[in-house]
Short mmCIF file of C-alpha atoms in Angstrom, two decimals:
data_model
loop_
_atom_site.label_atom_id
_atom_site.label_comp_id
_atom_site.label_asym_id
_atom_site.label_seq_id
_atom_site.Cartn_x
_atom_site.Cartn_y
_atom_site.Cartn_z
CA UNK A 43 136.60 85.31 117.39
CA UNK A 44 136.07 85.40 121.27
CA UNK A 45 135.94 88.51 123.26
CA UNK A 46 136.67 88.70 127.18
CA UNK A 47 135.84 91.24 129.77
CA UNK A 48 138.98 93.57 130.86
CA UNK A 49 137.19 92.82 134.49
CA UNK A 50 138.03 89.04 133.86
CA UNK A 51 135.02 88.23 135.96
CA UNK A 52 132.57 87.12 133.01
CA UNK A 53 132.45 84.29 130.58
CA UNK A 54 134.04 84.99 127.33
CA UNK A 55 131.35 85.82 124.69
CA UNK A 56 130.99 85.81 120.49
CA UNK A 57 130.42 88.84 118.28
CA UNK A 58 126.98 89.23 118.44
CA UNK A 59 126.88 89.02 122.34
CA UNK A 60 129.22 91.52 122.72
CA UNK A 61 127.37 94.11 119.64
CA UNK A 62 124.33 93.36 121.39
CA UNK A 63 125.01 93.62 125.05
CA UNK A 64 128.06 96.42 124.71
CA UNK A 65 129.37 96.06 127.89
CA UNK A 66 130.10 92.32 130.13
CA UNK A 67 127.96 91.61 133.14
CA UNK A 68 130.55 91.77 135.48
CA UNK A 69 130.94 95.87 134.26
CA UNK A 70 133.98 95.56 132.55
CA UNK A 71 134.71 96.08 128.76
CA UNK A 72 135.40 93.49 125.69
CA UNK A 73 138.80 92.84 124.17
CA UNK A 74 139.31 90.51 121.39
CA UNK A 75 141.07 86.99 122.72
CA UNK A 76 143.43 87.42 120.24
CA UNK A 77 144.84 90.22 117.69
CA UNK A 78 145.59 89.37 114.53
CA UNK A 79 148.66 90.37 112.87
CA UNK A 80 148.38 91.24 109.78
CA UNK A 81 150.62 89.52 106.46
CA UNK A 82 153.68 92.20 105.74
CA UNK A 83 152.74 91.35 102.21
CA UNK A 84 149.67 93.56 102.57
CA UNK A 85 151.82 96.62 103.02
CA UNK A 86 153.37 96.24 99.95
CA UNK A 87 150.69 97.80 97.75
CA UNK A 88 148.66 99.23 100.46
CA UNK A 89 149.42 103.08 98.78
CA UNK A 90 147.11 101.70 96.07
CA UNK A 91 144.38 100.63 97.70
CA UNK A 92 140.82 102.80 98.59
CA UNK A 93 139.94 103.19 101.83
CA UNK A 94 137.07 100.78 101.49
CA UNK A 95 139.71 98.22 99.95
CA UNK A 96 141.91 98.44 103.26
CA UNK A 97 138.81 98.90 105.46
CA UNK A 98 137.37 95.20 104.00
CA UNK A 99 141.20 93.17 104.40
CA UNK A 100 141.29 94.74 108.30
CA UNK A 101 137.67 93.83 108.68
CA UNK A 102 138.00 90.46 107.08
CA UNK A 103 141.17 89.74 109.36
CA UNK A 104 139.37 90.59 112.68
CA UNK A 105 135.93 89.50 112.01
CA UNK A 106 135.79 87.50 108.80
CA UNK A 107 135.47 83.97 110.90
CA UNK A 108 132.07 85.48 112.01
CA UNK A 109 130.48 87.18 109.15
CA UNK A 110 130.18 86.07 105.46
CA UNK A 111 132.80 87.69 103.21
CA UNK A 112 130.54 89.25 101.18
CA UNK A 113 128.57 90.68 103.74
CA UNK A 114 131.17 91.97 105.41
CA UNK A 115 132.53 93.42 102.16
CA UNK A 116 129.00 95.20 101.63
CA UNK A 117 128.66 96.87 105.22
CA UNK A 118 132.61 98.73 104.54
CA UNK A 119 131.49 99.46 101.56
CA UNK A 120 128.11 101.34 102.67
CA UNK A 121 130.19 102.46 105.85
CA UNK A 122 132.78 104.27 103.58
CA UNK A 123 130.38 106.64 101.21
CA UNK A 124 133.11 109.22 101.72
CA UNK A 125 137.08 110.16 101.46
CA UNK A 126 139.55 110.72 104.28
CA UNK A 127 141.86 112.96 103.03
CA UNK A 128 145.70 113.37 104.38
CA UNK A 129 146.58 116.81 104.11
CA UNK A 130 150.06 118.22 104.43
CA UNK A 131 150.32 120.93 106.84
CA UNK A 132 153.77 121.35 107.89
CA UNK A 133 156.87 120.05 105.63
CA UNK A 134 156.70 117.18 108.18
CA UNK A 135 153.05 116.65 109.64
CA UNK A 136 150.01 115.83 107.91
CA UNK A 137 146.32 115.98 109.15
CA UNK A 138 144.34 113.20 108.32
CA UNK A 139 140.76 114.87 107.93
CA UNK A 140 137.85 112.34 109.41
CA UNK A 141 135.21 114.86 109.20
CA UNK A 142 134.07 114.29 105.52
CA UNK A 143 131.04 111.81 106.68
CA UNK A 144 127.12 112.73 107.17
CA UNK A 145 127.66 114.70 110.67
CA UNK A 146 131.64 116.00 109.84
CA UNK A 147 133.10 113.54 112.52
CA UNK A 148 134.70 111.15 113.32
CA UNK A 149 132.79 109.04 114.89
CA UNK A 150 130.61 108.78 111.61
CA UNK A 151 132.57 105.65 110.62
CA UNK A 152 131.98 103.58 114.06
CA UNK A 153 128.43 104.40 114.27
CA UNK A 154 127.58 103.77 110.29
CA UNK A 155 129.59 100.79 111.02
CA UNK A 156 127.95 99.36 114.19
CA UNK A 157 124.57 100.35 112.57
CA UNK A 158 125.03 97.47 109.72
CA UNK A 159 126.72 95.07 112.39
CA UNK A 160 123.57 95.71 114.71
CA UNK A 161 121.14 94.64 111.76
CA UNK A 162 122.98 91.92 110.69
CA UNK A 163 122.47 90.44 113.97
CA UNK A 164 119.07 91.45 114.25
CA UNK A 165 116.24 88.69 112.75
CA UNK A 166 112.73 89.15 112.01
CA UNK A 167 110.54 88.71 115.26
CA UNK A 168 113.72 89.34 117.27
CA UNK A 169 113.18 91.91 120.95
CA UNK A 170 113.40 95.76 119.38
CA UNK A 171 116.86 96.48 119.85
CA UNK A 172 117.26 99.86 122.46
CA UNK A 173 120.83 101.42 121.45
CA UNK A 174 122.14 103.94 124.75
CA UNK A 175 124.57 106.51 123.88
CA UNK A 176 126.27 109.06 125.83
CA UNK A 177 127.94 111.98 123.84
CA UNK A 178 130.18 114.62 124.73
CA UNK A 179 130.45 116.05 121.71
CA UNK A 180 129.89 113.98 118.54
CA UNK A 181 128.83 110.77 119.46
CA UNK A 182 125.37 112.15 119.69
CA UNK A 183 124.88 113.12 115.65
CA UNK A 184 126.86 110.81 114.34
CA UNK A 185 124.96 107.90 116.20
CA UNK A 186 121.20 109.26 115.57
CA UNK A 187 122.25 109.94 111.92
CA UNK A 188 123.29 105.73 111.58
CA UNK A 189 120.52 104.55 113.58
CA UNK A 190 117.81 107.36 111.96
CA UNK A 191 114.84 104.75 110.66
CA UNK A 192 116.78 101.27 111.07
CA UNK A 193 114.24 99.08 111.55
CA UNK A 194 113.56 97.75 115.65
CA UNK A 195 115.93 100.03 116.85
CA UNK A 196 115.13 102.63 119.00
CA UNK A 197 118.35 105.47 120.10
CA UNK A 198 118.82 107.24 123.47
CA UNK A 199 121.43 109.91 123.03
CA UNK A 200 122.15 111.00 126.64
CA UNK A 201 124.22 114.07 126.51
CA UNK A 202 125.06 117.11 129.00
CA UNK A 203 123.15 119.76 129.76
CA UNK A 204 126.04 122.41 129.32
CA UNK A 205 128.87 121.94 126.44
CA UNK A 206 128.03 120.83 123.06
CA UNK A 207 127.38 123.73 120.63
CA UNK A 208 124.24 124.25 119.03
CA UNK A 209 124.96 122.53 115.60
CA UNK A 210 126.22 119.24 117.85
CA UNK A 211 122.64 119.33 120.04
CA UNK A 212 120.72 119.94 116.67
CA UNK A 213 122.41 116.61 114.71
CA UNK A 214 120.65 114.43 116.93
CA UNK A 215 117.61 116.36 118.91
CA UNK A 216 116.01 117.50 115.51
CA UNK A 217 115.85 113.96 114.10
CA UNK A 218 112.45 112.55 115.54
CA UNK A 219 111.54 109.02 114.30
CA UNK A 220 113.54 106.43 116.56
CA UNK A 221 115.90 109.18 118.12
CA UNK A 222 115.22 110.02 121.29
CA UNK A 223 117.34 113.22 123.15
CA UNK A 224 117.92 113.19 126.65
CA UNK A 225 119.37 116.10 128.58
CA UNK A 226 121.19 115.15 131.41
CA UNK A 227 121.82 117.65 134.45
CA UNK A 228 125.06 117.01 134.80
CA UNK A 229 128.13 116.45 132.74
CA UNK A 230 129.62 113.59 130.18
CA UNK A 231 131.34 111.57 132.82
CA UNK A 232 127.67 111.50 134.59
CA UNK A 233 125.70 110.63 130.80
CA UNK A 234 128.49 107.71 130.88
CA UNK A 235 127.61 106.79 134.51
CA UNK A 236 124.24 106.14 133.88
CA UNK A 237 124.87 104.04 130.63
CA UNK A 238 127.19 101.48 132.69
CA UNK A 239 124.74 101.50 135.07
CA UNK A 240 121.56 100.72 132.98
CA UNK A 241 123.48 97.75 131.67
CA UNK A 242 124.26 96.67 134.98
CA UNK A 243 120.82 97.11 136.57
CA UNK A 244 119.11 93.39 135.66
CA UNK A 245 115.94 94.29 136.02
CA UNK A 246 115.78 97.18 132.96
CA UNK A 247 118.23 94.48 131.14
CA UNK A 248 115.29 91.91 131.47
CA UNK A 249 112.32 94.46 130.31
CA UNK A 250 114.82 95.91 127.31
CA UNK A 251 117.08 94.24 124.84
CA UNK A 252 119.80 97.58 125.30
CA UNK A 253 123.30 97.82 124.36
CA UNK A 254 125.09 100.93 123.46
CA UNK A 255 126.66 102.84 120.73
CA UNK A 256 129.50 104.50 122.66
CA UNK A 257 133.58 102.89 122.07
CA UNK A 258 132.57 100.84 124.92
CA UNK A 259 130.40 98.41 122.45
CA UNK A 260 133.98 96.78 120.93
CA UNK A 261 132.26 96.77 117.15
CA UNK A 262 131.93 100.84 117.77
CA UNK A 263 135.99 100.83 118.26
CA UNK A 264 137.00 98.05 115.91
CA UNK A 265 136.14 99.98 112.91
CA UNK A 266 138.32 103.23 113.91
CA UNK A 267 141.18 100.70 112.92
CA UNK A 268 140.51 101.42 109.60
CA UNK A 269 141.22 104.96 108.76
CA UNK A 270 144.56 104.47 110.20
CA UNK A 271 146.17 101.90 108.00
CA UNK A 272 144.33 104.38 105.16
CA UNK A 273 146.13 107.17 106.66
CA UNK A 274 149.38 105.43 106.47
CA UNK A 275 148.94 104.73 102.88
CA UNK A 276 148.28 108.06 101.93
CA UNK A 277 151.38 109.08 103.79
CA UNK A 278 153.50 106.65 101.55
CA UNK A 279 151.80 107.82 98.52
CA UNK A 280 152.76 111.56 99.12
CA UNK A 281 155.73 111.10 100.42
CA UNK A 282 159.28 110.41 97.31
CA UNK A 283 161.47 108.85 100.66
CA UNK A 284 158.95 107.49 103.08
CA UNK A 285 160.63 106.17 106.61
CA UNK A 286 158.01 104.12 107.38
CA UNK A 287 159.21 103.84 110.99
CA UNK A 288 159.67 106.99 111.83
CA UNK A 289 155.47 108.09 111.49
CA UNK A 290 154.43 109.21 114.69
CA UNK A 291 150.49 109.58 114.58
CA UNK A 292 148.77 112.26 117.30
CA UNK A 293 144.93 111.45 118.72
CA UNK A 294 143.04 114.33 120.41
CA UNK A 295 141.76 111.91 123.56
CA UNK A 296 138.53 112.35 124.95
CA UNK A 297 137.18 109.12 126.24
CA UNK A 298 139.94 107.02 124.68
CA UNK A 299 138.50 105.06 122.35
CA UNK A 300 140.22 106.58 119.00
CA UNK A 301 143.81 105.91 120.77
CA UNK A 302 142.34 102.66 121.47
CA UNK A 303 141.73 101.63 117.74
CA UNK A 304 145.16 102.74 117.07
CA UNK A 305 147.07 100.81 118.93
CA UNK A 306 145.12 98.23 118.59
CA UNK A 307 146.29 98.80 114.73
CA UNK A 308 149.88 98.98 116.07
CA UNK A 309 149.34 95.60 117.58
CA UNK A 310 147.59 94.18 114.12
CA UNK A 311 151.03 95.56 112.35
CA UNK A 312 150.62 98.99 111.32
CA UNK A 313 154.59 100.11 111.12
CA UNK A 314 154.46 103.04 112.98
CA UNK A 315 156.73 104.34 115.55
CA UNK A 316 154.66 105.41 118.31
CA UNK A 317 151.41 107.56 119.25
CA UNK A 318 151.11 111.14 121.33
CA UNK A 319 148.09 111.88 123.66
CA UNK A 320 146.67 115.06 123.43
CA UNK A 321 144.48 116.26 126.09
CA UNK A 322 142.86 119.91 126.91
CA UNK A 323 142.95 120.97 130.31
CA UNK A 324 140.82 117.56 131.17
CA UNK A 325 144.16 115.96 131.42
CA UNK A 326 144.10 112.92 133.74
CA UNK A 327 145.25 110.02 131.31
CA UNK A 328 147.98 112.38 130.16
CA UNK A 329 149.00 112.72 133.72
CA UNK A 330 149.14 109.09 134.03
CA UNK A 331 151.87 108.55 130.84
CA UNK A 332 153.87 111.13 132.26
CA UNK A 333 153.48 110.75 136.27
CA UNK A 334 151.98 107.02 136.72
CA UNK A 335 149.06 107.96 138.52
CA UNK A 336 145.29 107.55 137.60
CA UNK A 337 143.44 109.99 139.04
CA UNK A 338 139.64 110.98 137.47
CA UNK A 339 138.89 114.39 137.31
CA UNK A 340 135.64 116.27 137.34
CA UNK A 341 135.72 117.27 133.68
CA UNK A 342 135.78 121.10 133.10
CA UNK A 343 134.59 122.80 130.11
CA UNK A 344 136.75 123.90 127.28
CA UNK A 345 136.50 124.84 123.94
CA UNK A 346 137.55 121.04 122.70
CA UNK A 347 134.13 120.01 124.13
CA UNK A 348 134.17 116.85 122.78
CA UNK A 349 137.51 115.84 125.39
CA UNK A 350 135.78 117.43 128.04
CA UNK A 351 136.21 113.75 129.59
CA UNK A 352 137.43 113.48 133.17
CA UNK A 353 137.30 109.26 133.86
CA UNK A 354 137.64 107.93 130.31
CA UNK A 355 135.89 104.35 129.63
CA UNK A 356 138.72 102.79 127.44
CA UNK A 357 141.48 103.58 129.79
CA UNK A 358 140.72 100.04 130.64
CA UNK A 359 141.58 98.48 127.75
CA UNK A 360 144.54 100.44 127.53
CA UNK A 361 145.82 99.00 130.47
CA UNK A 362 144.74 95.75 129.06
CA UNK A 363 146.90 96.25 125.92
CA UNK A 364 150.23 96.74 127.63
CA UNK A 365 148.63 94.57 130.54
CA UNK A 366 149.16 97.51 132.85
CA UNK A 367 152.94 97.88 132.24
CA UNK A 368 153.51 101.86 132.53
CA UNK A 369 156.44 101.56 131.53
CA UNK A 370 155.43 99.57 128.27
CA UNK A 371 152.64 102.21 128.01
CA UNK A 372 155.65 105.00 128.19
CA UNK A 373 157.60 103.80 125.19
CA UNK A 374 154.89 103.61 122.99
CA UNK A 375 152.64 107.06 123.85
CA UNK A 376 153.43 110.50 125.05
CA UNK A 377 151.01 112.85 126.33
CA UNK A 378 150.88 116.09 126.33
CA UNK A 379 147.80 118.84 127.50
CA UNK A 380 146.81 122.31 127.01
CA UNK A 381 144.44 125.84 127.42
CA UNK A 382 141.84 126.83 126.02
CA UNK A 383 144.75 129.84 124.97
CA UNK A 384 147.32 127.59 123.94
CA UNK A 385 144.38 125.33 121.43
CA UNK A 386 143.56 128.81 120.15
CA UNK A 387 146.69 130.10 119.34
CA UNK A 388 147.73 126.97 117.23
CA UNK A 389 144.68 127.41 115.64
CA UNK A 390 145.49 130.87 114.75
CA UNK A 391 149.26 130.08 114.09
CA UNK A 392 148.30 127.78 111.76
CA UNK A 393 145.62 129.71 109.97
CA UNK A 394 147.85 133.05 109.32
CA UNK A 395 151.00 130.94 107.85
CA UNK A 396 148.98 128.77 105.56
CA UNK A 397 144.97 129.38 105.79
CA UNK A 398 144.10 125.95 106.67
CA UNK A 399 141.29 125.93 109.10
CA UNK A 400 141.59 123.55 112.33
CA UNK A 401 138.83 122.95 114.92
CA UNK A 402 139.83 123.27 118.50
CA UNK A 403 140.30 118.71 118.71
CA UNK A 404 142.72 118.60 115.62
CA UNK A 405 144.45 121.38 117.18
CA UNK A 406 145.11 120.59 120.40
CA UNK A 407 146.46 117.32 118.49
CA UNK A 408 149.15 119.26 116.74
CA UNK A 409 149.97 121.71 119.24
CA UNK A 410 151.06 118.04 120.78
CA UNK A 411 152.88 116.69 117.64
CA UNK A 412 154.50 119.17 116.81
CA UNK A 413 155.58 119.33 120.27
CA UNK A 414 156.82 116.00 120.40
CA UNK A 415 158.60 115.18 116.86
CA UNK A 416 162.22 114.78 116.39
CA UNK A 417 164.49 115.34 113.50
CA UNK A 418 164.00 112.70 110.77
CA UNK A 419 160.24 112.20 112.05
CA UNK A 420 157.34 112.73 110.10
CA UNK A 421 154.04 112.81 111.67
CA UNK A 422 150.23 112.65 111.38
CA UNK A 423 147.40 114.26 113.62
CA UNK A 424 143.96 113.32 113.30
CA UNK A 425 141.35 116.49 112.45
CA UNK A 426 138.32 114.79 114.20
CA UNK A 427 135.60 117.03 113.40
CA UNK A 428 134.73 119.80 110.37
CA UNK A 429 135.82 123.52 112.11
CA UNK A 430 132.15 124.58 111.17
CA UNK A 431 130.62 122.52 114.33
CA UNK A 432 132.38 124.74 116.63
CA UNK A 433 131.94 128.45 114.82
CA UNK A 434 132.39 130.52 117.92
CA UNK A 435 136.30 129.30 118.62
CA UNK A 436 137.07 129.33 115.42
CA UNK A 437 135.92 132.89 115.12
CA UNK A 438 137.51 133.74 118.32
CA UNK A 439 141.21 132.11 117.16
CA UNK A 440 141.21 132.55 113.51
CA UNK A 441 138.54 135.45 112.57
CA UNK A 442 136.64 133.08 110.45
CA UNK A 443 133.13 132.83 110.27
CA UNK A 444 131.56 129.74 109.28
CA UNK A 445 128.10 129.84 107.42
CA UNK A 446 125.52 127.65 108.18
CA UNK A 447 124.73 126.32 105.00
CA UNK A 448 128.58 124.43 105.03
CA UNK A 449 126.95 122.58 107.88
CA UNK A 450 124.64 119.44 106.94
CA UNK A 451 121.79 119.61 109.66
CA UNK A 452 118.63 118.02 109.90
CA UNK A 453 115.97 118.82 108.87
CA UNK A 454 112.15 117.46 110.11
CA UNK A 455 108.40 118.71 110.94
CA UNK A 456 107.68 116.61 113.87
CA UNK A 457 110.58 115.60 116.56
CA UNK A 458 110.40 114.09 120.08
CA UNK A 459 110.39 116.49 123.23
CA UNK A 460 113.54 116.41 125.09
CA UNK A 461 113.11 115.66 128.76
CA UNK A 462 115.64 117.30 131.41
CA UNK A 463 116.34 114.84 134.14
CA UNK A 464 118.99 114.42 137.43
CA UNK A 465 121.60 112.12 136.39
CA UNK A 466 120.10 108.79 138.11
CA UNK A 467 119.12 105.52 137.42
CA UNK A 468 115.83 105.91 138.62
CA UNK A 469 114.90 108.75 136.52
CA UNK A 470 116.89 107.31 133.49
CA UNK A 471 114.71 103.85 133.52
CA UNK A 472 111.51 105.99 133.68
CA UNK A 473 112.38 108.01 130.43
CA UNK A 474 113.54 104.65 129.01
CA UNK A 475 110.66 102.39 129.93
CA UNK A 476 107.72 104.90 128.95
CA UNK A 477 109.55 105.51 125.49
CA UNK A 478 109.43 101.81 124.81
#
């Protein structure tokens, strides 16, 4: 398996060059040369399988020229230490609940899975690997909490100085060890700024084996795949008449890379009819579905922190995927975008009729579904992160308290100090260069 830079302007590289480098020299982000289709015969018992079963035939398909079968079969299997359950919500939607892992995000099963990839390709007397991260939410925790004591890594988590919530900040700036926090003066779209940059500055490049942890490292993305085709066999399994093309699957979007992984899953064979964008009030790829213009916004803060994105890095390889056709890009997504009110109220809606508990990212993703699905459609949103990270809007929408023992923190007597910096280069490669 190649990969190739959505800039086109850079040589096309293997696996490990693209896990260990994250983004292409010329800026631009990798795409596999080719997406495999999966064998129809695989749906036929996929309502069977375990997650980690489905996980290991997806992984095997995309990657399984590259790394040994039964070390790929190993890393799902340590990747998937927990269940995602579907839960029915509505007689015709289902959340699919990706907040069972270590942190209660999603983003637990890219980083756990780029964490083994990253080691694989990692030898003994090999550079110490430096992993950069950027988080606007849960990229942060879920990151630290893969990378926490791997061997010749060390992890940056850049993240803003305003809108996480305490129990996000505290996943990954109480770890210590080879974490290191970095408050940035600014918000995501600058933490993300400075990441592209670093990789693009030669000079640090040359003085530190980096490469980062956010979707734009490809192996970060890839494994997202997974929990899709494990969401559509749950759906088949609870459903007595299942219209397999007429699942319509809604992703809360934030920097894109979760829609990514789905259509990318579309494009591997995954029969579903099509996918809705959900957006807070940080709307600007919504915009562009429904008006054809790309305009980046300076992200605003909301209570759906975590989408608080304004110029999202995998619009690119949207584009890439329908090879900038709009029009392509319209029959397969709708987008939709909403308040801080409107996110609240379907949280509230939803927890009077049936007392299921939504965080303000799963919400906003079925205030969009259920928006968007006709008669004779069933469809599935994704709840991205456990409603106990964000305690203050769910208290505010629903009247629920969380306690702080359903929250998994961490826990240690000695941590690093977090420095405060401006959001440039200069005073990035400092921080980064006296740390290692």
């Amino acid at each position: 398996m190649q990969f190739y830079s959505t800039n086109g302007l850079s040589p096309n590289a293997s696996l490990e060059e693209v896990v260990m480098t994250g983004l292409a020299p010329d800026g631009g982000l990798y795409m596999p040369e080719r997406i495999p289709v999966i064998p129809r015969a695989f749906f036929n018992n996929i309502s069977e399988m375990s997650v980690s079963d489905i996980a290991y035939i997806v992984a095997t398909t995309v990657l399984g020229d590259v790394i040994d079968a039964a070390e790929l079969k190993q890393i799902v299997f340590d990747t998937f230490s927990f269940e995602i359950p579907l839960r029915k919500i509505d007689s015709d939607i289902y959340a699919l609940e990706l907040f069972h892992g270590p942190t209660l995000a999603f983003k637990d099963v890219g980083a756990r899975f780029l964490a083994r990839i990253i080691s694989h390709f990692t030898r003994p007397g090999d550079k110490e690997v430096n992993v950069l991260v950027a988080t606007s939410g849960d990229s942060g925790g879920a990151v630290a909490t893969g990378f926490h004591k791997v061997p010749g890594v060390k992890v940056f988590v850049l993240y803003p100085e305003r809108g996480l919530t305490a129990m996000q900040r505290n996943q990954f700036t109480s770890l210590g060890d080879n974490v290191y926090p970095i408050e940035i003066m600014g918000n995501f779209d600058d933490c993300q700024r400075l990441v592209k940059e670093a990789f693009v500055d030669k000079r640090l490049r040359e003085e530190m084996n980096i490469t980062s942890a956010n979707s734009i490292n490809v192996c970060r993305l890839l494994p997202q795949m997974f929990y899709y085709f494990y969401g559509y066999s749950q759906f088949l399994r609870n459903e007595d008449n299942p219209n397999p093309g007429k699942v319509v699957i809604s992703v809360p979007c934030g920097n894109l890379g979760n829609l990514t992984a789905g259509l990318l899953a579309m494009r591997m064979g995954l029969p579903v009819s099509r996918f809705v964008a959900a957006n807070n009030t940080n709307n600007s790829f919504t915009r562009y579905i429904n008006e054809g213009i790309y305009e980046p916004l300076k992200p605003v803060r909301t209570i759906a922190c975590a989408m608080d994105v304004g110029n999202p890095s995998n619009f690119s390889r949207i584009l890439d995927i329908f090879g900038g056709d709009h029009e392509k890009i319209r029959q397969t997504l709708s987008g939709y975008s909403f308040t801080d009110e409107e996110i609240s109220e379907s949280m509230r809606e939803i927890y009077q009729r049936d007392g299921y508990v939504m965080d303000p990212h799963g919400a906003t993703a079925y205030r969009a579904l259920r928006r968007d699905l006709k008669p004779g459609e069933k469809g599935i949103f994704l709840a991205t992160a456990h409603p106990s990270k964000f305690p203050h809007a769910v208290g505010q929408a629903t009247g629920v308290r969380q306690k702080e023992n359903q929250v998994t923190r961490s826990r240690v007597t000695e941590h690093h100090p977090t420095p405060r910096i401006t959001p440039s280069l200069p005073a990035l490669k400092k921080i980064l260069l006296t740390a290692t």
